[in-house]
XYZ file of C-alpha atoms in Angstrom:
654
model
C 55.786 76.923 91.303
C 59.623 76.046 91.582
C 62.246 76.344 88.628
C 64.329 74.147 88.998
C 68.088 74.864 88.498
C 69.376 74.657 85.263
C 72.691 76.041 83.149
C 72.198 78.044 79.661
C 74.519 78.879 77.485
C 74.124 82.932 76.501
C 76.017 84.999 74.430
C 76.929 89.066 76.868
C 77.562 91.408 74.315
C 79.946 94.496 75.817
C 82.319 97.004 75.319
C 85.298 95.003 74.874
C 88.777 95.422 74.201
C 90.985 91.807 72.657
C 92.896 90.355 74.372
C 95.189 89.548 71.817
C 98.899 87.499 71.492
C 100.902 87.366 73.966
C 104.595 88.426 74.485
C 106.770 85.779 72.839
C 109.685 86.674 74.696
C 110.899 84.076 77.379
C 109.521 86.061 80.437
C 113.864 85.677 82.237
C 113.085 88.074 84.309
C 112.490 88.363 88.098
C 108.676 88.596 89.358
C 107.751 91.954 88.926
C 105.169 91.735 92.338
C 103.885 95.013 94.963
C 102.568 92.139 97.027
C 105.637 91.662 99.524
C 106.682 92.239 102.953
C 110.285 93.396 103.245
C 112.709 90.829 104.952
C 113.578 93.713 107.431
C 109.432 92.918 108.652
C 109.173 89.538 109.323
C 110.930 89.812 112.449
C 107.949 91.216 114.418
C 105.288 89.176 112.712
C 103.897 85.655 114.563
C 105.887 83.155 113.399
C 103.452 80.787 111.947
C 103.079 84.040 109.428
C 106.424 84.983 108.960
C 107.024 80.485 108.055
C 104.290 80.928 104.831
C 105.948 84.032 104.065
C 109.082 82.654 103.075
C 107.210 79.704 101.680
C 107.785 79.216 97.955
C 107.436 82.265 96.997
C 107.529 82.664 92.446
C 110.594 83.600 91.849
C 109.851 84.098 87.751
C 106.748 83.454 85.659
C 107.925 80.123 83.328
C 106.358 78.701 82.304
C 103.892 80.877 81.259
C 104.471 83.893 79.266
C 103.101 87.998 79.401
C 100.292 88.704 78.190
C 100.319 92.413 77.095
C 98.747 92.089 73.619
C 95.239 94.346 74.546
C 95.387 98.177 73.769
C 92.438 100.803 75.084
C 89.829 99.572 71.859
C 86.467 99.074 72.977
C 84.271 97.637 70.520
C 80.823 95.249 70.901
C 81.807 91.648 70.909
C 80.640 88.820 72.304
C 81.171 86.062 75.034
C 80.563 82.540 75.300
C 78.383 82.816 78.765
C 77.667 80.203 80.948
C 73.978 80.787 83.023
C 73.130 79.113 86.311
C 69.233 79.713 87.456
C 67.213 78.298 90.000
C 64.109 80.772 90.585
C 65.817 82.521 93.340
C 69.437 83.797 92.091
C 71.086 84.106 88.377
C 74.759 83.152 88.367
C 76.409 84.115 84.776
C 79.663 82.295 84.415
C 82.141 83.295 81.432
C 84.202 80.165 80.898
C 87.308 81.157 78.431
C 88.258 84.207 80.910
C 89.261 82.541 83.867
C 85.636 80.847 84.508
C 84.815 85.109 86.585
C 81.372 84.690 87.816
C 80.447 88.209 86.258
C 76.932 88.512 87.828
C 75.530 87.079 90.413
C 71.472 88.146 90.469
C 69.308 88.697 93.276
C 65.426 87.602 91.365
C 62.968 88.667 93.201
C 64.544 92.589 94.832
C 66.138 92.381 91.206
C 69.257 92.756 93.049
C 72.815 92.855 91.683
C 75.171 91.503 94.466
C 78.173 91.769 92.694
C 79.818 94.950 91.739
C 79.354 94.074 87.162
C 81.972 96.082 84.801
C 79.901 97.370 82.410
C 82.446 96.446 79.581
C 85.583 94.467 79.904
C 89.356 96.135 79.365
C 91.931 93.962 80.926
C 94.700 96.173 82.837
C 98.430 94.843 83.639
C 97.809 93.691 87.000
C 97.741 89.784 87.098
C 101.338 88.309 87.783
C 101.411 87.845 84.325
C 99.681 91.085 82.414
C 95.841 91.000 81.299
C 93.211 90.851 84.424
C 90.259 92.588 84.823
C 87.392 93.841 87.234
C 84.429 93.032 88.323
C 82.602 89.662 89.827
C 84.135 87.296 91.160
C 87.416 85.788 90.377
C 89.744 82.154 91.200
C 92.718 82.771 92.419
C 95.400 80.370 92.406
C 99.176 79.446 91.932
C 100.462 82.691 93.633
C 100.509 86.303 95.819
C 98.526 88.198 93.653
C 95.605 87.314 90.333
C 95.725 84.681 88.547
C 97.601 83.690 85.398
C 94.473 82.070 84.052
C 92.318 85.279 84.756
C 92.647 85.869 80.541
C 92.409 81.946 79.432
C 89.998 79.356 78.516
C 89.210 76.846 80.872
C 87.347 73.450 80.960
C 83.412 73.425 81.692
C 80.805 70.364 82.177
C 77.947 70.245 83.165
C 77.605 67.369 86.900
C 75.304 65.747 88.658
C 74.666 68.146 91.686
C 74.504 66.373 95.623
C 70.997 67.821 95.724
C 70.638 65.203 92.257
C 69.923 69.387 90.429
C 72.579 70.006 87.772
C 75.874 71.895 88.305
C 78.628 73.939 86.418
C 82.099 72.661 86.997
C 85.624 74.447 85.879
C 88.895 73.456 86.396
C 92.308 73.014 84.796
C 96.071 72.771 84.953
C 97.455 75.244 87.219
C 101.211 75.952 85.336
C 102.481 77.541 87.668
C 102.796 75.213 90.319
C 102.132 72.552 88.153
C 98.622 71.008 89.754
C 95.005 69.777 89.009
C 92.264 72.265 90.569
C 87.564 72.621 90.476
C 85.367 74.374 91.136
C 82.092 73.145 91.431
C 79.494 75.986 90.956
C 75.203 74.986 92.175
C 72.200 76.643 93.421
C 70.357 73.531 95.526
C 66.629 73.700 94.878
C 65.374 77.513 96.316
C 68.083 78.220 97.451
C 69.237 82.219 98.311
C 72.628 80.863 97.808
C 75.106 80.025 95.310
C 77.573 77.170 96.344
C 81.374 76.786 95.147
C 82.904 73.347 96.282
C 86.456 74.085 95.327
C 88.866 71.368 94.785
C 93.370 71.433 94.276
C 95.148 68.960 94.089
C 98.540 68.280 94.310
C 99.406 64.165 92.230
C 103.957 65.065 92.691
C 106.313 63.013 95.447
C 106.605 66.206 96.930
C 104.872 69.174 98.632
C 104.171 72.343 96.251
C 103.483 74.937 97.773
C 100.188 76.217 97.252
C 98.395 79.219 96.815
C 93.884 80.203 96.540
C 92.165 83.166 97.781
C 88.313 83.684 95.768
C 88.296 87.700 95.114
C 84.474 89.966 95.072
C 84.471 92.874 93.614
C 80.829 94.263 95.144
C 79.972 98.334 95.155
C 82.656 100.413 97.404
C 79.320 103.045 98.725
C 79.060 99.319 101.275
C 80.329 98.987 105.267
C 82.352 95.598 105.152
C 82.148 93.593 107.949
C 84.311 90.164 109.160
C 84.107 89.093 112.645
C 87.559 90.420 113.992
C 88.954 93.115 116.282
C 92.223 93.501 114.385
C 93.112 93.162 111.063
C 97.324 92.636 108.996
C 97.769 95.864 107.015
C 99.491 96.469 103.568
C 99.925 98.683 101.612
C 102.724 99.542 99.276
C 104.903 100.557 101.378
C 105.414 97.160 101.464
C 104.555 97.641 105.617
C 102.422 94.659 107.207
C 101.646 94.848 109.803
C 98.394 94.426 113.154
C 96.357 97.737 113.784
C 92.440 97.368 115.413
C 89.345 97.054 113.788
C 87.595 99.765 112.041
C 90.506 102.152 112.851
C 93.033 103.585 112.946
C 95.148 106.441 112.081
C 91.378 108.255 113.224
C 90.137 106.327 109.838
C 87.965 104.015 109.663
C 88.710 101.510 107.040
C 85.013 99.438 106.976
C 83.985 102.238 104.482
C 86.559 102.046 101.457
C 85.392 105.434 100.393
C 87.581 106.346 104.012
C 90.523 104.992 102.914
C 93.010 107.548 101.621
C 95.058 105.233 99.619
C 95.034 101.962 98.542
C 95.655 98.918 100.870
C 94.497 95.036 102.090
C 93.384 94.720 105.197
C 93.430 91.103 106.273
C 91.548 90.447 109.550
C 92.561 88.058 112.044
C 89.657 85.827 113.006
C 89.479 84.420 115.710
C 89.480 80.270 115.699
C 86.506 79.129 116.346
C 84.606 81.460 115.166
C 82.809 81.065 111.514
C 84.099 82.693 108.591
C 82.612 85.144 106.624
C 82.475 88.068 105.189
C 79.812 91.190 104.039
C 79.453 94.116 102.108
C 75.886 95.903 103.303
C 74.808 99.207 101.806
C 73.551 102.484 104.572
C 70.017 100.412 105.120
C 71.374 97.246 105.635
C 71.191 95.168 102.635
C 74.216 93.615 100.070
C 76.137 90.701 99.930
C 77.205 87.964 102.401
C 80.657 85.036 101.874
C 81.086 82.378 103.774
C 82.721 79.286 104.137
C 84.457 75.847 105.932
C 86.608 76.525 108.144
C 89.690 75.670 105.435
C 89.830 78.607 104.173
C 90.972 80.680 106.230
C 91.278 83.887 105.536
C 89.250 87.086 105.139
C 90.370 90.082 103.741
C 89.097 94.065 102.435
C 90.287 95.396 99.501
C 90.152 98.781 98.639
C 91.444 101.295 96.018
C 91.058 105.067 98.329
C 90.752 108.482 98.071
C 93.405 109.285 95.959
C 93.482 110.764 92.666
C 95.751 107.490 91.600
C 93.280 105.408 93.034
C 90.223 107.278 91.222
C 92.721 107.592 87.560
C 92.660 103.828 88.010
C 89.067 102.948 89.050
C 87.583 104.531 85.336
C 90.774 102.686 83.511
C 89.088 99.376 84.770
C 86.382 100.142 83.516
C 84.581 103.297 82.049
C 83.814 107.106 83.922
C 80.532 107.041 85.667
C 80.541 103.255 86.213
C 80.740 104.365 90.461
C 83.945 102.988 92.100
C 84.453 99.218 94.107
C 86.437 97.122 96.311
C 86.666 94.032 97.204
C 85.879 91.299 99.308
C 88.064 87.725 99.355
C 88.934 84.873 101.698
C 91.851 82.586 101.840
C 94.186 79.653 102.543
C 95.940 81.339 104.911
C 95.164 85.136 107.096
C 97.409 87.273 104.450
C 97.262 87.232 100.778
C 100.995 87.208 100.992
C 101.961 83.797 102.671
C 101.606 80.108 100.720
C 101.001 77.066 102.455
C 102.315 73.774 102.019
C 99.945 71.042 99.846
C 101.494 66.984 100.593
C 102.654 65.359 97.868
C 99.757 63.597 96.781
C 97.286 65.166 98.514
C 94.976 67.841 98.741
C 92.437 70.551 100.116
C 88.767 71.578 99.520
C 86.579 73.113 100.995
C 83.348 74.927 100.048
C 81.852 78.382 100.132
C 78.619 80.632 99.230
C 77.319 83.789 97.782
C 73.498 85.171 98.942
C 71.173 88.471 99.977
C 71.985 89.719 102.719
C 69.089 91.586 105.128
C 70.681 92.266 107.884
C 69.956 95.535 110.491
C 71.417 99.767 109.271
C 75.419 98.364 109.790
C 76.359 102.004 110.478
C 77.505 102.304 114.715
C 78.991 100.356 116.995
C 81.391 97.675 115.321
C 80.999 94.244 118.078
C 76.692 95.329 118.011
C 77.076 95.485 113.922
C 79.313 92.743 113.608
C 76.793 90.773 116.219
C 73.902 91.748 114.692
C 75.127 90.580 111.084
C 76.320 87.424 111.983
C 72.942 86.263 113.378
C 71.550 87.544 110.783
C 73.974 84.896 108.053
C 73.112 81.841 110.990
C 69.297 82.747 110.224
C 69.704 82.673 106.566
C 72.214 80.033 105.675
C 72.953 77.978 109.435
C 77.235 77.597 109.834
C 76.143 73.720 109.596
C 74.297 73.253 106.621
C 77.556 74.546 104.662
C 79.194 71.718 106.168
C 76.605 69.521 105.191
C 76.276 71.297 102.609
C 79.821 70.675 101.739
C 80.123 66.481 102.895
C 77.047 65.830 100.652
C 79.340 67.705 97.352
C 83.179 65.814 98.486
C 81.315 62.736 96.740
C 80.307 64.754 94.043
C 83.661 65.742 93.423
C 84.702 62.232 91.685
C 81.575 62.552 89.132
C 83.130 62.150 86.213
C 81.778 65.843 83.978
C 78.820 65.081 81.659
C 78.357 66.912 78.081
C 81.099 69.496 77.428
C 79.949 73.612 77.861
C 83.770 74.920 76.885
C 87.180 73.868 76.606
C 90.712 75.069 77.843
C 94.077 74.693 77.518
C 96.207 71.174 76.760
C 98.777 71.559 79.227
C 97.138 69.058 81.355
C 96.424 66.719 79.403
C 100.518 66.609 77.902
C 100.934 66.174 82.207
C 98.402 63.559 82.008
C 99.902 61.571 79.093
C 103.716 62.392 80.719
C 102.785 60.903 83.931
C 99.743 58.470 83.354
C 97.757 60.548 86.651
C 94.703 59.140 87.315
C 92.118 62.620 88.274
C 88.237 61.513 88.619
C 86.841 64.173 88.322
C 88.521 66.130 85.756
C 89.868 64.887 82.888
C 92.723 66.227 81.097
C 92.139 63.821 77.774
C 94.321 63.652 74.567
C 92.567 65.670 72.154
C 92.746 68.891 74.038
C 96.469 68.557 73.155
C 96.492 71.330 70.728
C 99.662 73.026 68.216
C 101.448 74.047 71.635
C 101.348 71.421 72.938
C 102.656 69.216 70.032
C 106.446 69.268 70.124
C 106.926 68.239 74.048
C 104.085 65.951 72.756
C 107.149 64.156 70.264
C 109.561 64.836 72.715
C 108.239 62.649 75.612
C 107.423 60.256 72.844
C 110.270 59.491 70.471
C 113.490 62.039 73.299
C 113.614 64.359 70.460
C 111.945 67.895 69.935
C 111.448 68.317 66.908
C 112.775 71.682 64.988
C 110.344 74.137 63.581
C 108.393 72.738 59.955
C 108.571 77.048 59.450
C 110.155 79.828 60.123
C 108.016 82.222 62.981
C 108.649 83.017 66.765
C 109.992 79.615 69.640
C 106.665 78.256 71.205
C 106.191 77.890 74.558
C 109.053 76.692 76.593
C 108.454 73.788 79.354
C 110.930 73.587 82.166
C 109.481 71.927 85.433
C 111.722 68.914 86.475
C 110.764 66.079 84.418
C 110.938 68.123 81.242
C 114.358 69.763 81.256
C 115.738 66.314 82.347
C 114.308 64.702 79.282
C 115.590 68.187 77.401
C 119.174 68.033 78.506
C 119.115 64.188 77.266
C 117.394 65.336 73.585
C 119.867 65.468 70.721
C 121.612 68.833 70.543
C 119.807 70.307 68.003
C 119.988 74.609 68.491
C 116.111 74.764 69.199
C 116.598 72.205 71.907
C 119.629 74.778 73.258
C 116.988 77.012 73.553
C 114.406 75.927 75.208
C 117.340 74.357 77.334
C 118.723 77.191 78.262
C 115.573 78.444 79.400
C 114.661 75.672 81.998
C 118.105 75.724 83.219
C 117.706 79.163 84.012
C 114.652 78.633 85.186
C 116.415 76.836 87.820
C 119.344 78.623 88.957
C 121.274 77.501 86.849
C 122.260 80.638 85.022
C 126.253 79.605 83.860
C 124.425 76.332 82.214
C 122.405 77.922 80.230
C 124.654 80.857 79.228
C 126.275 77.612 77.870
C 123.604 76.409 76.179
C 122.082 79.333 74.804
C 126.330 79.865 73.422
C 126.269 76.246 72.276
C 123.700 76.685 69.913
C 124.138 80.392 67.587
C 126.653 78.159 65.606
C 124.268 77.001 63.866
C 120.353 78.691 64.450
C 119.157 79.311 61.450
C 117.539 82.227 63.988
C 119.482 84.108 66.219
C 117.318 86.505 67.311
C 115.283 84.506 70.465
C 119.417 82.784 71.473
C 120.430 86.697 71.358
C 117.713 88.110 73.407
C 118.300 85.802 75.881
C 121.937 85.796 76.153
C 121.178 90.037 77.349
C 118.831 89.344 79.304
C 121.456 87.607 80.864
C 123.952 90.486 80.427
C 122.107 92.850 82.192
C 121.245 91.281 84.812
C 124.984 90.170 85.616
C 125.173 94.330 85.150
C 126.366 93.441 81.292
C 124.755 96.811 80.158
C 126.803 98.207 77.617
C 127.335 93.549 75.845
C 124.001 93.716 76.722
C 122.648 96.790 74.621
C 125.151 94.768 71.834
C 123.206 91.761 71.799
C 120.161 92.923 71.554
C 120.689 95.722 69.059
C 122.272 92.466 67.244
C 118.369 90.319 67.344
C 116.881 93.068 66.615
C 118.713 92.394 62.838
C 118.007 89.409 63.001
C 114.382 89.739 63.759
C 113.973 92.323 60.815
C 115.455 90.202 58.218
C 113.770 87.482 59.564
C 110.171 88.797 60.117
C 108.149 87.003 57.123
C 104.584 89.284 57.416
C 102.764 92.427 59.248
C 100.483 89.143 61.042
C 100.661 89.158 64.543
C 102.618 86.530 65.452
C 105.565 88.158 63.974
C 104.310 91.669 64.785
C 103.575 90.145 68.951
C 107.554 89.724 68.560
C 108.854 93.077 67.257
C 106.435 94.782 69.058
C 108.640 92.637 72.828
C 112.007 93.091 71.079
C 111.408 96.484 70.146
C 111.162 98.219 73.227
C 113.414 95.052 75.361
C 115.994 96.820 72.472
C 115.007 100.525 73.174
C 114.832 100.467 76.808
C 118.603 98.815 76.893
C 119.352 101.243 74.297
C 118.631 104.735 76.347
C 120.157 103.170 78.719
C 123.741 103.188 78.209
C 122.742 107.156 75.954
C 122.699 104.573 72.873
C 120.582 107.150 71.753
C 120.943 107.190 67.651
C 120.555 103.370 67.962
C 117.939 103.931 69.385
C 116.298 105.663 66.903
C 117.357 103.265 64.436
C 115.604 100.574 66.325
C 113.041 103.672 66.676
C 112.570 103.855 62.483
C 112.196 100.424 62.132
C 108.933 99.074 63.837
C 105.918 99.524 62.103
C 103.767 102.492 62.138
C 100.874 100.306 64.598
C 103.319 99.039 66.635
C 104.539 103.771 67.669
C 101.320 104.679 67.563
C 101.048 102.883 70.242
C 100.814 103.854 73.778
C 103.776 102.128 75.355
C 106.536 103.548 72.512
C 104.268 106.898 73.043
C 105.935 106.520 75.788
C 109.231 105.707 75.280
C 109.016 107.606 72.044
C 109.006 110.912 75.029
C 112.105 109.179 76.424
C 114.551 108.738 73.322
C 112.995 112.840 72.673
C 114.237 113.277 75.942
C 117.503 111.691 75.599
C 118.235 113.432 72.192
C 117.920 117.355 73.638
C 114.810 117.109 72.571
C 112.205 118.060 75.988
C 109.907 120.519 73.935
C 108.926 117.333 71.455
C 108.447 115.077 74.107
C 106.172 117.633 76.485
C 104.458 117.884 73.642
C 103.820 113.688 73.379
C 102.398 114.567 76.337
C 99.809 117.154 74.704
C 98.734 115.287 72.714
C 97.544 111.961 74.598
C 98.126 109.100 75.170
C 97.580 105.807 77.299
C 99.683 102.973 77.957
C 97.024 99.965 77.347
C 100.416 98.040 79.875
C 100.837 99.691 82.504
C 101.701 98.289 85.319
C 99.688 98.571 88.850
C 101.590 100.598 90.870
C 104.244 101.749 88.623
C 106.093 104.344 88.440
C 107.680 105.480 84.533
C 105.377 108.224 83.293
C 105.044 110.660 86.485
C 109.231 110.352 86.156
C 109.837 111.508 83.459
C 107.760 114.158 83.320
C 109.655 115.680 86.885
C 112.089 115.212 83.889
C 110.013 117.459 81.599
C 108.809 119.698 83.851
C 108.326 121.354 87.264
C 103.638 121.324 86.810
C 101.864 118.678 88.654
C 101.008 115.515 86.681
C 98.162 115.315 84.617
C 95.211 113.555 86.165
C 94.606 110.878 82.883
C 98.458 110.002 83.666
C 97.632 110.499 87.894
C 98.231 106.434 88.249
C 100.067 106.866 91.406
C 99.011 103.984 94.379
C 101.561 105.201 97.654
C 101.133 108.439 99.665
C 104.660 110.811 98.935
C 107.233 109.972 101.071
C 107.466 111.976 104.485
């Protein structure tokens, strides 16, 4: 008997770390993103690629906050899930964690088609910090992992094109101010999960747009795509054309062959079907295909070096097996952004399912041809095009039963501009505490003063909100937010003036002093920055009301920046005074253990600094590509870096 496709709620219980609170300090510094090409390399690239590499790069994270409040203590926790199932496939989705498809199970064979992470462990890989590995993730915004990786999305049931049920996920992407949706459904009896994706630009101006779907698969596979060339990119920040499957004596289509982490963006010829597959030695595995708008295909490999293997363990747990990623995007490479014209939209259809092909070993061209033939037999290209055409009218269908709630930021933007966005409603009922001050600014022209003493809320920085702040009554609270918006717009001198104007009357000084300290650092005035950081931390410690989550996050964030600023100008006595005022629970965090070791070394106590390493620590928010642990270790000793601290991702300098 054929089982009708259905959607149901489920609870996953996993060893999971808490995501924790966001960092309350506005991210004023330039974006820390490793995936960009040095300017001198662009002259050698094709013109269209070079143009898109320079189109609309993201300079900062505002209005999004950094998400760094997670740790590495995992306990059994319940995660809300939504399951889409027919008699062939079962897809499990986490709407509260970016809408990730964490499992795609082929029921007739019992094969898991994805790399399914057995734990939930955030790590510092997203543009704004917290990200986790495994499954199929939807990346929108700018080069890198989306800021929504660990954020809730709206979800609801919607009628599918074939009359069954479809799961709609949607949200407002805040870096580019764009609404998007992902519609997931399983046609009756289908071996393929369909994903209809749409990004809309409701603005009167073009907006740089980015999308890459990343799918984690076990790394003991061969990765196949219809290409004879690829653009290789590594941590050396060079983008170069290489042959497929082998270059420099290594067949990179077997992920375990690579020594170091690298991206391979496949050059799929025009007119060729877009697909990528990960097959085991017997020819079994996963295939992803799409309509042609999603033109790019990519393989990411971690490499076999000790740092890469340590990262793999860090993201899950030892003994669970490694993974690689097969990806699909709007451009040829992940380093590009494409323009989305005013009042326009872009949409496409993706399909994911099992593939049984001849063993992929041997000649590349023959393996690709045989795999593509099996794909055409299992899911003809014309059927994907027909499914896309059938889905497009359904994209505007209003959602039915709500299944999960996202943020209220989309509702605020729709309220401001009175936009009509069929299919992706952002009702006023979703407005929450974070949006209320901005709703009041929109309604009255004035930003309300906080009703109680607490760390300041988020700042909206888009031009329309900045204009409203400029015409609002110039209270200290308004001047603080206006300065943040002006800083984001590149008007740093005016931002500093706004913050300085607010100081004489502000009941809370530390948020303004911290912003001015960052401005000093960016201008090269590190001694003055250290003064302001010290004053800011003193003011925060006087103002702190309790040891709850919000105040603890503020003290930890400002304490870290203050320590780093003081150590930079070698004020070790003041740094020690800041250290002593941190909460004991904060000093025990791995990030602060590392800072403490640096402080001990600066004080001339290398033996005590070395003891911190010997006792062991884990820096939960260690950034991809960061080298602060090995740099400090090298100052302490000539011994090899211990394996537990080796996260090095790039080749050693020649």
